[in-house]
Amino acid sequence: MSSPARFDRGHTDDLMTFLAASPSPYHAVANAAERLEKAGFRQLSETDAWDSGAGGRFVLRGGAIIAWYVPEGSAAHTPFRIIGAHTDSPNLRVKPVPDTGSQGWRQIAVEIYGGTLLNTWLDRDLGLAGRLTLTDGTERLVNIDRPLLRVPQLAVHLDRSVNTDGLKLDKQRHMQPIWGLGDVQEGDLIAFLEEEEDLAAGSVAGWDLMVHSVEPPAYLGRDRELLAGPRMDNLLSVHAGVAALAAVASTGGTAEKLPYIPVLAAFDHEENGSQSDTGADGPLLGNVLERSVYSRGGSYEDRARAFAGTVCLSSDTGHAVHPNYGERHDPTHHPRANGGPILKVNVNQRYATDGSGRAVFAAACERAGVPWQTFVSNNSMPCGTTIGPITAARHGIQTVDIGVAILSMHSARELCGAEDPYLLANALVAFLEG
């Protein structure tokens, strides 16, 4: 094996900054774009003609970003090496008519987005973030990153069986956060946001807003060997992918040194099925890859050759073995925190990994000096899925599912080993370099 990758806490510190600054998919892609621009990448518009030169480029669409680096001398049929991830996380999202209330309390009407652990949103100080669409068609990111909302739990005195029979939450009745006292005023929330953003009254025509915990990410444990924070599923992978792509591009590699075109594809809407114009089941990635081929003078034959040689690592968080629920895991597969990234396998194609994909991932970890683990579900438990099978089926490219093992997946606050994000990023660099 190569020399082991020595843990650099600076990478995890930077991840914490990224998580805190990215309370919505729109903020996440804006922060990713800013980092890539500092690394020399430039944004392309989908409505413009694309040039054929070498260098780094990216496309933004809503909560998705596709970025790629063309080495000097790359042929039109050069295959891609893709890091796939997603920018969205389960949470509570504001309804079209947001102002509601009951019993003298002013509340905000929310929908449940994705498979969130509802109880983790109770009794937390919550902020509000997302994007506003103005009457002139422009968009404005908004982030009220202070205690603004709260979903109060019923006191144990009024629910004596909660600790014996379990907490039962109705998504419609019990999850509407409070934000004040008094009578409900229609238009109050949007008027508040217009004032916060110094916008003219009535200038907001649409919104995509969601709540977030304002508690910042933090190291945890006696030796600070764990990391607690929000939205690790899956901004941990987005951050690692951005860092890896920027690192590979910084070498200024030629086609001789970089036999593949490295790509980061971070999609929205994975948590509810990926079926959108910014989701993995939409045409965005395929369109970008094809336009990259054609802009370099390629033909359909070149496109077919490039896709046939392409490999995607679908990087998403997975389950670390839980100390209190060990029986829920496969008895011979126990991924552990700080044990390195995990290879995710499911023969029913909930994950896209096969034996040849395992070899690709193992080789990248070997080159990077990174340990790795394997995850497979207990046969008695249903298995989740990722953008991996969707990417493989939609584009006909080899895809391998990997990630970092965490606890409390889909909680408002998740937990991982502090070293694992750094180890993942090192493995991704080695994968992109081929």
Short mmCIF file of C-alpha atoms in Angstrom, two decimals:
data_model
loop_
_atom_site.label_atom_id
_atom_site.label_comp_id
_atom_site.label_asym_id
_atom_site.label_seq_id
_atom_site.Cartn_x
_atom_site.Cartn_y
_atom_site.Cartn_z
CA MET A 1 0.00 0.00 0.00
CA SER A 2 1.05 3.61 -0.54
CA SER A 3 2.04 5.76 2.41
CA PRO A 4 -1.07 6.28 4.55
CA ALA A 5 -2.84 9.62 4.24
CA ARG A 6 -2.11 11.54 7.44
CA PHE A 7 -5.13 13.27 8.91
CA ASP A 8 -5.25 17.00 8.27
CA ARG A 9 -7.75 18.62 10.62
CA GLY A 10 -7.75 21.66 8.34
CA HIS A 11 -9.95 19.80 5.85
CA THR A 12 -12.52 19.01 8.53
CA ASP A 13 -12.37 22.58 9.83
CA ASP A 14 -13.14 23.75 6.30
CA LEU A 15 -16.01 21.26 6.04
CA MET A 16 -17.51 22.76 9.19
CA THR A 17 -17.34 26.21 7.59
CA PHE A 18 -18.98 24.87 4.43
CA LEU A 19 -21.80 23.17 6.36
CA ALA A 20 -22.55 26.28 8.39
CA ALA A 21 -22.59 28.49 5.28
CA SER A 22 -24.86 26.12 3.29
CA PRO A 23 -28.28 25.92 4.98
CA SER A 24 -29.99 25.22 1.63
CA PRO A 25 -29.04 23.57 -1.69
CA TYR A 26 -28.91 27.03 -3.27
CA HIS A 27 -26.35 28.21 -0.73
CA ALA A 28 -24.38 24.98 -1.16
CA VAL A 29 -23.96 25.39 -4.91
CA ALA A 30 -23.16 29.10 -4.52
CA ASN A 31 -20.41 28.25 -2.03
CA ALA A 32 -19.12 25.44 -4.26
CA ALA A 33 -19.04 27.81 -7.23
CA GLU A 34 -17.13 30.43 -5.23
CA ARG A 35 -14.49 27.87 -4.26
CA LEU A 36 -14.15 26.64 -7.84
CA GLU A 37 -13.83 30.18 -9.17
CA LYS A 38 -10.93 30.74 -6.76
CA ALA A 39 -9.38 27.57 -8.25
CA GLY A 40 -9.59 29.06 -11.75
CA PHE A 41 -12.92 27.61 -12.93
CA ARG A 42 -15.38 29.82 -14.78
CA GLN A 43 -19.15 29.67 -15.03
CA LEU A 44 -20.86 28.87 -18.33
CA SER A 45 -24.42 29.73 -19.24
CA GLU A 46 -26.50 26.93 -20.68
CA THR A 47 -27.94 29.38 -23.22
CA ASP A 48 -24.53 30.40 -24.63
CA ALA A 49 -22.32 28.55 -27.08
CA TRP A 50 -19.49 26.74 -25.32
CA ASP A 51 -15.84 27.03 -26.31
CA SER A 52 -13.47 24.12 -26.81
CA GLY A 53 -10.44 25.20 -24.80
CA ALA A 54 -8.77 23.53 -21.84
CA GLY A 55 -9.50 24.53 -18.25
CA GLY A 56 -12.17 24.38 -15.58
CA ARG A 57 -15.84 25.21 -16.11
CA PHE A 58 -19.09 24.83 -14.23
CA VAL A 59 -22.82 25.18 -14.80
CA LEU A 60 -25.32 26.17 -12.11
CA ARG A 61 -29.01 25.36 -12.23
CA GLY A 62 -31.08 25.90 -9.10
CA GLY A 63 -29.67 23.67 -6.37
CA ALA A 64 -27.37 21.72 -8.73
CA ILE A 65 -23.86 22.27 -10.01
CA ILE A 66 -21.92 20.39 -12.70
CA ALA A 67 -18.21 21.24 -12.87
CA TRP A 68 -15.44 19.76 -15.02
CA TYR A 69 -11.81 20.28 -15.94
CA VAL A 70 -10.53 19.69 -19.47
CA PRO A 71 -6.78 18.90 -19.49
CA GLU A 72 -4.69 20.41 -22.25
CA GLY A 73 -4.70 18.11 -25.29
CA SER A 74 -7.78 16.06 -24.31
CA ALA A 75 -9.44 14.34 -27.24
CA ALA A 76 -13.15 14.58 -27.95
CA HIS A 77 -13.55 10.92 -26.98
CA THR A 78 -11.66 11.24 -23.66
CA PRO A 79 -13.70 9.48 -20.93
CA PHE A 80 -14.92 11.21 -17.80
CA ARG A 81 -14.26 10.46 -14.15
CA ILE A 82 -17.32 11.69 -12.25
CA ILE A 83 -17.91 12.35 -8.55
CA GLY A 84 -21.67 12.27 -7.99
CA ALA A 85 -23.34 13.75 -4.92
CA HIS A 86 -26.46 15.64 -3.86
CA THR A 87 -27.03 19.01 -2.24
CA ASP A 88 -30.40 18.51 -0.53
CA SER A 89 -31.14 17.20 2.95
CA PRO A 90 -34.39 16.19 4.69
CA ASN A 91 -35.96 19.15 6.47
CA LEU A 92 -39.06 21.30 6.86
CA ARG A 93 -39.96 23.53 3.90
CA VAL A 94 -42.24 26.56 3.84
CA LYS A 95 -45.62 26.18 2.13
CA PRO A 96 -46.97 28.55 -0.56
CA VAL A 97 -49.29 30.16 2.02
CA PRO A 98 -46.92 30.28 4.97
CA ASP A 99 -48.73 32.32 7.60
CA THR A 100 -50.80 30.27 10.03
CA GLY A 101 -51.39 29.93 13.76
CA SER A 102 -53.52 28.64 16.58
CA GLN A 103 -54.41 29.46 20.17
CA GLY A 104 -52.78 32.90 20.01
CA TRP A 105 -49.53 31.57 18.57
CA ARG A 106 -48.23 32.74 15.18
CA GLN A 107 -46.81 29.84 13.17
CA ILE A 108 -45.27 29.03 9.79
CA ALA A 109 -46.87 26.34 7.64
CA VAL A 110 -44.33 23.77 6.49
CA GLU A 111 -44.18 20.60 4.39
CA ILE A 112 -41.99 17.66 5.33
CA TYR A 113 -39.20 17.27 2.75
CA GLY A 114 -37.69 13.82 2.37
CA GLY A 115 -37.45 11.10 5.01
CA THR A 116 -36.55 13.30 7.93
CA LEU A 117 -36.38 12.12 11.54
CA LEU A 118 -39.22 14.33 12.74
CA ASN A 119 -38.36 14.26 16.43
CA THR A 120 -34.92 15.77 15.80
CA TRP A 121 -36.56 19.04 14.77
CA LEU A 122 -38.37 19.42 18.08
CA ASP A 123 -37.25 22.03 20.62
CA ARG A 124 -34.41 23.33 18.45
CA ASP A 125 -33.66 26.96 17.68
CA LEU A 126 -34.29 27.20 13.96
CA GLY A 127 -33.37 29.69 11.28
CA LEU A 128 -34.80 30.15 7.80
CA ALA A 129 -32.94 30.02 4.48
CA GLY A 130 -33.38 29.51 0.76
CA ARG A 131 -34.00 31.68 -2.25
CA LEU A 132 -36.43 34.46 -3.11
CA THR A 133 -37.54 35.10 -6.68
CA LEU A 134 -38.29 38.76 -7.30
CA THR A 135 -40.87 40.32 -9.60
CA ASP A 136 -38.14 41.26 -12.09
CA GLY A 137 -37.12 37.58 -12.40
CA THR A 138 -33.89 37.84 -10.42
CA GLU A 139 -33.14 35.62 -7.45
CA ARG A 140 -31.83 36.46 -3.99
CA LEU A 141 -30.36 34.02 -1.48
CA VAL A 142 -31.60 34.57 2.04
CA ASN A 143 -30.30 33.19 5.32
CA ILE A 144 -31.81 34.17 8.66
CA ASP A 145 -29.18 32.39 10.72
CA ARG A 146 -30.48 33.19 14.19
CA PRO A 147 -33.15 31.71 16.45
CA LEU A 148 -36.38 32.55 14.66
CA LEU A 149 -38.55 29.42 14.79
CA ARG A 150 -39.19 26.49 17.10
CA VAL A 151 -41.29 23.32 16.95
CA PRO A 152 -42.30 22.80 20.60
CA GLN A 153 -42.79 19.29 21.94
CA LEU A 154 -45.74 18.50 24.16
CA ALA A 155 -44.76 18.42 27.84
CA VAL A 156 -44.44 14.99 29.42
CA HIS A 157 -47.15 16.00 31.91
CA LEU A 158 -49.62 16.08 28.99
CA ASP A 159 -48.31 12.90 27.36
CA ARG A 160 -47.51 10.50 30.19
CA SER A 161 -46.94 7.53 27.89
CA VAL A 162 -44.35 9.18 25.66
CA ASN A 163 -41.42 7.39 27.33
CA THR A 164 -43.10 3.98 27.33
CA ASP A 165 -45.22 3.88 24.17
CA GLY A 166 -42.99 6.13 22.08
CA LEU A 167 -43.39 9.56 20.55
CA LYS A 168 -46.09 9.75 17.87
CA LEU A 169 -45.97 12.79 15.61
CA ASP A 170 -48.54 13.78 13.02
CA LYS A 171 -46.76 15.54 10.16
CA GLN A 172 -49.58 18.01 9.61
CA ARG A 173 -50.63 18.83 13.18
CA HIS A 174 -47.45 18.60 15.20
CA MET A 175 -44.62 19.98 13.03
CA GLN A 176 -45.67 23.59 12.38
CA PRO A 177 -43.07 25.89 14.04
CA ILE A 178 -44.00 28.92 16.10
CA TRP A 179 -42.38 32.31 15.58
CA GLY A 180 -44.40 34.71 17.67
CA LEU A 181 -47.59 35.66 19.47
CA GLY A 182 -50.76 37.29 18.21
CA ASP A 183 -53.18 37.07 15.35
CA VAL A 184 -52.21 35.55 12.01
CA GLN A 185 -51.38 38.19 9.42
CA GLU A 186 -51.45 37.09 5.78
CA GLY A 187 -48.20 37.98 4.03
CA ASP A 188 -46.37 38.54 7.31
CA LEU A 189 -43.46 36.13 6.70
CA ILE A 190 -42.62 37.41 3.23
CA ALA A 191 -42.93 41.01 4.39
CA PHE A 192 -40.49 40.18 7.19
CA LEU A 193 -38.01 38.70 4.69
CA GLU A 194 -38.34 41.71 2.38
CA GLU A 195 -37.48 43.94 5.31
CA GLU A 196 -34.55 41.72 6.37
CA GLU A 197 -33.14 41.79 2.83
CA ASP A 198 -33.81 45.51 2.31
CA LEU A 199 -36.21 44.79 -0.52
CA ALA A 200 -39.18 46.89 -1.53
CA ALA A 201 -42.55 45.77 -0.20
CA GLY A 202 -44.25 43.43 -2.65
CA SER A 203 -41.05 42.70 -4.61
CA VAL A 204 -40.98 38.97 -3.77
CA ALA A 205 -42.95 36.90 -6.27
CA GLY A 206 -41.90 33.38 -5.24
CA TRP A 207 -39.86 31.52 -2.67
CA ASP A 208 -38.13 28.22 -1.91
CA LEU A 209 -37.53 28.37 1.83
CA MET A 210 -36.58 25.82 4.47
CA VAL A 211 -35.72 25.77 8.16
CA HIS A 212 -32.35 24.82 9.62
CA SER A 213 -30.84 24.39 13.05
CA VAL A 214 -28.70 27.40 13.98
CA GLU A 215 -26.43 25.29 16.21
CA PRO A 216 -23.02 25.28 14.47
CA PRO A 217 -21.00 22.15 13.61
CA ALA A 218 -18.67 21.06 16.39
CA TYR A 219 -16.02 18.51 17.28
CA LEU A 220 -17.26 16.01 19.84
CA GLY A 221 -15.68 13.59 22.31
CA ARG A 222 -12.79 13.48 24.72
CA ASP A 223 -10.23 13.57 21.93
CA ARG A 224 -12.38 15.60 19.47
CA GLU A 225 -12.33 12.56 17.18
CA LEU A 226 -15.97 12.94 16.13
CA LEU A 227 -17.80 15.63 14.19
CA ALA A 228 -21.42 16.64 14.83
CA GLY A 229 -23.25 18.86 12.40
CA PRO A 230 -26.16 19.41 10.04
CA ARG A 231 -26.63 18.28 6.44
CA MET A 232 -23.66 15.88 6.31
CA ASP A 233 -26.02 13.83 4.14
CA ASN A 234 -24.83 14.88 1.72
CA LEU A 235 -22.87 18.14 1.85
CA LEU A 236 -19.95 16.17 3.27
CA SER A 237 -19.57 14.54 -0.16
CA VAL A 238 -20.19 17.80 -2.04
CA HIS A 239 -17.43 19.49 -0.06
CA ALA A 240 -15.02 16.59 -0.60
CA GLY A 241 -15.84 16.57 -4.32
CA VAL A 242 -15.19 20.30 -4.69
CA ALA A 243 -11.89 19.98 -2.82
CA ALA A 244 -10.83 16.99 -4.93
CA LEU A 245 -11.71 18.62 -8.26
CA ALA A 246 -9.94 21.85 -7.32
CA ALA A 247 -6.86 19.90 -6.21
CA VAL A 248 -6.67 17.96 -9.47
CA ALA A 249 -7.16 21.11 -11.55
CA SER A 250 -4.46 22.96 -9.61
CA THR A 251 -1.80 20.65 -11.05
CA GLY A 252 -2.49 22.05 -14.51
CA GLY A 253 -2.37 18.52 -15.88
CA THR A 254 -2.16 17.64 -19.54
CA ALA A 255 -3.94 14.77 -21.23
CA GLU A 256 -0.82 12.68 -20.75
CA LYS A 257 -0.96 13.15 -16.99
CA LEU A 258 -4.76 13.13 -16.68
CA PRO A 259 -6.21 10.44 -18.95
CA TYR A 260 -9.75 11.35 -17.90
CA ILE A 261 -11.79 14.55 -17.69
CA PRO A 262 -12.62 14.99 -13.97
CA VAL A 263 -16.20 16.01 -13.18
CA LEU A 264 -18.23 16.94 -10.11
CA ALA A 265 -22.00 16.45 -10.43
CA ALA A 266 -23.93 17.61 -7.36
CA PHE A 267 -27.69 17.28 -7.82
CA ASP A 268 -30.77 18.48 -5.97
CA HIS A 269 -33.85 16.44 -4.97
CA GLU A 270 -32.14 13.13 -4.20
CA GLU A 271 -34.09 12.88 -0.97
CA ASN A 272 -37.41 12.70 -2.81
CA GLY A 273 -36.54 10.63 -5.87
CA SER A 274 -34.28 12.79 -8.09
CA GLN A 275 -37.01 13.43 -10.66
CA SER A 276 -36.58 17.09 -11.53
CA ASP A 277 -34.64 19.28 -13.94
CA THR A 278 -31.93 19.56 -11.29
CA GLY A 279 -32.09 15.95 -10.08
CA ALA A 280 -29.97 12.98 -11.08
CA ASP A 281 -32.92 11.48 -12.96
CA GLY A 282 -33.13 14.56 -15.16
CA PRO A 283 -31.11 15.37 -18.30
CA LEU A 284 -28.68 17.88 -16.78
CA LEU A 285 -25.57 15.70 -16.46
CA GLY A 286 -26.02 14.03 -19.83
CA ASN A 287 -26.53 17.37 -21.54
CA VAL A 288 -23.40 18.86 -19.98
CA LEU A 289 -21.20 15.86 -20.81
CA GLU A 290 -22.47 15.71 -24.40
CA ARG A 291 -21.95 19.44 -24.92
CA SER A 292 -18.42 19.08 -23.59
CA VAL A 293 -17.73 16.39 -26.19
CA TYR A 294 -19.33 18.32 -29.04
CA SER A 295 -17.70 21.64 -28.11
CA ARG A 296 -14.33 19.93 -28.57
CA GLY A 297 -15.29 18.96 -32.10
CA GLY A 298 -16.59 15.51 -31.22
CA SER A 299 -19.17 13.41 -33.02
CA TYR A 300 -21.81 11.02 -31.71
CA GLU A 301 -19.19 8.30 -32.07
CA ASP A 302 -16.86 10.28 -29.80
CA ARG A 303 -19.68 10.73 -27.32
CA ALA A 304 -20.35 6.99 -27.29
CA ARG A 305 -16.65 6.21 -26.82
CA ALA A 306 -16.34 8.74 -23.99
CA PHE A 307 -19.37 7.42 -22.12
CA ALA A 308 -18.26 3.81 -22.55
CA GLY A 309 -15.01 4.57 -20.74
CA THR A 310 -16.55 6.75 -18.05
CA VAL A 311 -16.76 5.81 -14.36
CA CYS A 312 -18.83 7.60 -11.69
CA LEU A 313 -18.29 7.38 -7.94
CA SER A 314 -21.67 8.11 -6.38
CA SER A 315 -20.60 9.50 -3.01
CA ASP A 316 -23.28 9.60 -0.32
CA THR A 317 -23.28 8.98 3.40
CA GLY A 318 -23.95 5.47 4.71
CA HIS A 319 -24.63 3.86 8.06
CA ALA A 320 -21.93 3.37 10.66
CA VAL A 321 -22.58 0.50 13.04
CA HIS A 322 -24.74 1.80 15.89
CA PRO A 323 -23.56 0.90 19.41
CA ASN A 324 -27.11 0.65 20.75
CA TYR A 325 -28.66 -1.16 17.78
CA GLY A 326 -26.01 -3.54 16.55
CA GLU A 327 -28.65 -6.13 15.62
CA ARG A 328 -29.97 -3.80 12.89
CA HIS A 329 -26.73 -4.20 10.92
CA ASP A 330 -25.37 -7.09 8.89
CA PRO A 331 -23.39 -9.25 11.33
CA THR A 332 -20.23 -9.32 9.18
CA HIS A 333 -20.28 -5.72 7.91
CA HIS A 334 -19.78 -3.11 10.63
CA PRO A 335 -18.46 0.18 9.19
CA ARG A 336 -16.83 2.24 11.91
CA ALA A 337 -16.17 5.94 12.32
CA ASN A 338 -12.67 6.97 11.20
CA GLY A 339 -12.27 3.64 9.42
CA GLY A 340 -12.17 5.29 6.00
CA PRO A 341 -14.80 5.60 3.27
CA ILE A 342 -17.26 2.78 2.68
CA LEU A 343 -18.03 0.79 -0.48
CA LYS A 344 -21.82 0.31 -0.61
CA VAL A 345 -23.12 -2.94 -2.09
CA ASN A 346 -26.64 -4.21 -2.79
CA VAL A 347 -27.27 -6.99 -5.29
CA ASN A 348 -30.82 -5.73 -5.87
CA GLN A 349 -29.38 -2.54 -7.37
CA ARG A 350 -30.29 -0.16 -4.60
CA TYR A 351 -26.59 0.61 -4.99
CA ALA A 352 -24.84 0.37 -8.36
CA THR A 353 -21.58 -1.25 -7.19
CA ASP A 354 -20.39 -4.48 -8.81
CA GLY A 355 -17.11 -6.40 -8.67
CA SER A 356 -15.37 -4.32 -11.34
CA GLY A 357 -16.49 -1.14 -9.60
CA ARG A 358 -15.06 -2.45 -6.36
CA ALA A 359 -11.70 -2.83 -8.12
CA VAL A 360 -11.79 0.80 -9.32
CA PHE A 361 -12.51 2.10 -5.83
CA ALA A 362 -9.97 -0.18 -4.16
CA ALA A 363 -7.28 0.97 -6.59
CA ALA A 364 -8.01 4.64 -5.85
CA CYS A 365 -7.82 4.05 -2.09
CA GLU A 366 -4.57 2.10 -2.57
CA ARG A 367 -2.98 4.98 -4.47
CA ALA A 368 -4.15 7.47 -1.85
CA GLY A 369 -3.07 5.35 1.12
CA VAL A 370 -6.64 5.44 2.42
CA PRO A 371 -8.27 2.55 4.34
CA TRP A 372 -11.76 1.58 3.26
CA GLN A 373 -14.69 -0.51 4.47
CA THR A 374 -17.72 -2.29 3.00
CA PHE A 375 -21.38 -1.71 3.79
CA VAL A 376 -24.23 -4.09 3.02
CA SER A 377 -27.69 -4.05 4.61
CA ASN A 378 -29.01 -6.66 6.98
CA ASN A 379 -31.20 -8.95 4.85
CA SER A 380 -34.11 -8.34 7.22
CA MET A 381 -33.94 -4.56 6.77
CA PRO A 382 -34.89 -2.52 3.69
CA CYS A 383 -31.98 -0.86 1.91
CA GLY A 384 -31.92 2.81 0.99
CA THR A 385 -30.72 4.03 -2.37
CA THR A 386 -28.73 6.83 -3.97
CA ILE A 387 -28.17 8.61 -7.27
CA GLY A 388 -25.88 5.70 -8.22
CA PRO A 389 -28.38 3.33 -9.87
CA ILE A 390 -30.15 6.28 -11.50
CA THR A 391 -26.88 7.58 -12.98
CA ALA A 392 -25.87 4.15 -14.25
CA ALA A 393 -29.24 3.45 -15.87
CA ARG A 394 -29.87 6.90 -17.32
CA HIS A 395 -26.45 7.43 -18.90
CA GLY A 396 -25.18 3.89 -19.37
CA ILE A 397 -21.98 4.55 -17.43
CA GLN A 398 -20.27 2.41 -14.83
CA THR A 399 -21.17 3.64 -11.37
CA VAL A 400 -19.85 2.73 -7.92
CA ASP A 401 -21.57 3.70 -4.67
CA ILE A 402 -19.35 4.91 -1.85
CA GLY A 403 -19.49 7.38 1.03
CA VAL A 404 -18.69 8.10 4.66
CA ALA A 405 -20.25 6.13 7.52
CA ILE A 406 -22.33 8.28 9.87
CA LEU A 407 -24.80 7.96 12.74
CA SER A 408 -28.19 9.71 12.96
CA MET A 409 -28.71 9.86 9.19
CA HIS A 410 -31.59 12.19 8.27
CA SER A 411 -31.48 13.84 11.67
CA ALA A 412 -31.31 17.61 11.96
CA ARG A 413 -27.82 16.93 13.32
CA GLU A 414 -25.68 13.97 12.22
CA LEU A 415 -22.41 12.45 13.46
CA CYS A 416 -19.29 11.11 11.74
CA GLY A 417 -15.63 10.46 12.47
CA ALA A 418 -13.59 13.66 12.19
CA GLU A 419 -10.98 11.95 9.99
CA ASP A 420 -13.33 10.37 7.46
CA PRO A 421 -14.11 13.49 5.38
CA TYR A 422 -10.37 13.99 4.80
CA LEU A 423 -9.86 10.34 3.90
CA LEU A 424 -12.77 10.50 1.45
CA ALA A 425 -11.35 13.60 -0.25
CA ASN A 426 -7.96 11.90 -0.69
CA ALA A 427 -9.59 8.85 -2.25
CA LEU A 428 -11.56 11.09 -4.61
CA VAL A 429 -8.40 12.87 -5.76
CA ALA A 430 -6.79 9.54 -6.58
CA PHE A 431 -9.93 8.44 -8.44
CA LEU A 432 -10.06 11.60 -10.56
CA GLU A 433 -6.37 11.33 -11.42
CA GLY A 434 -6.87 7.78 -12.63
#
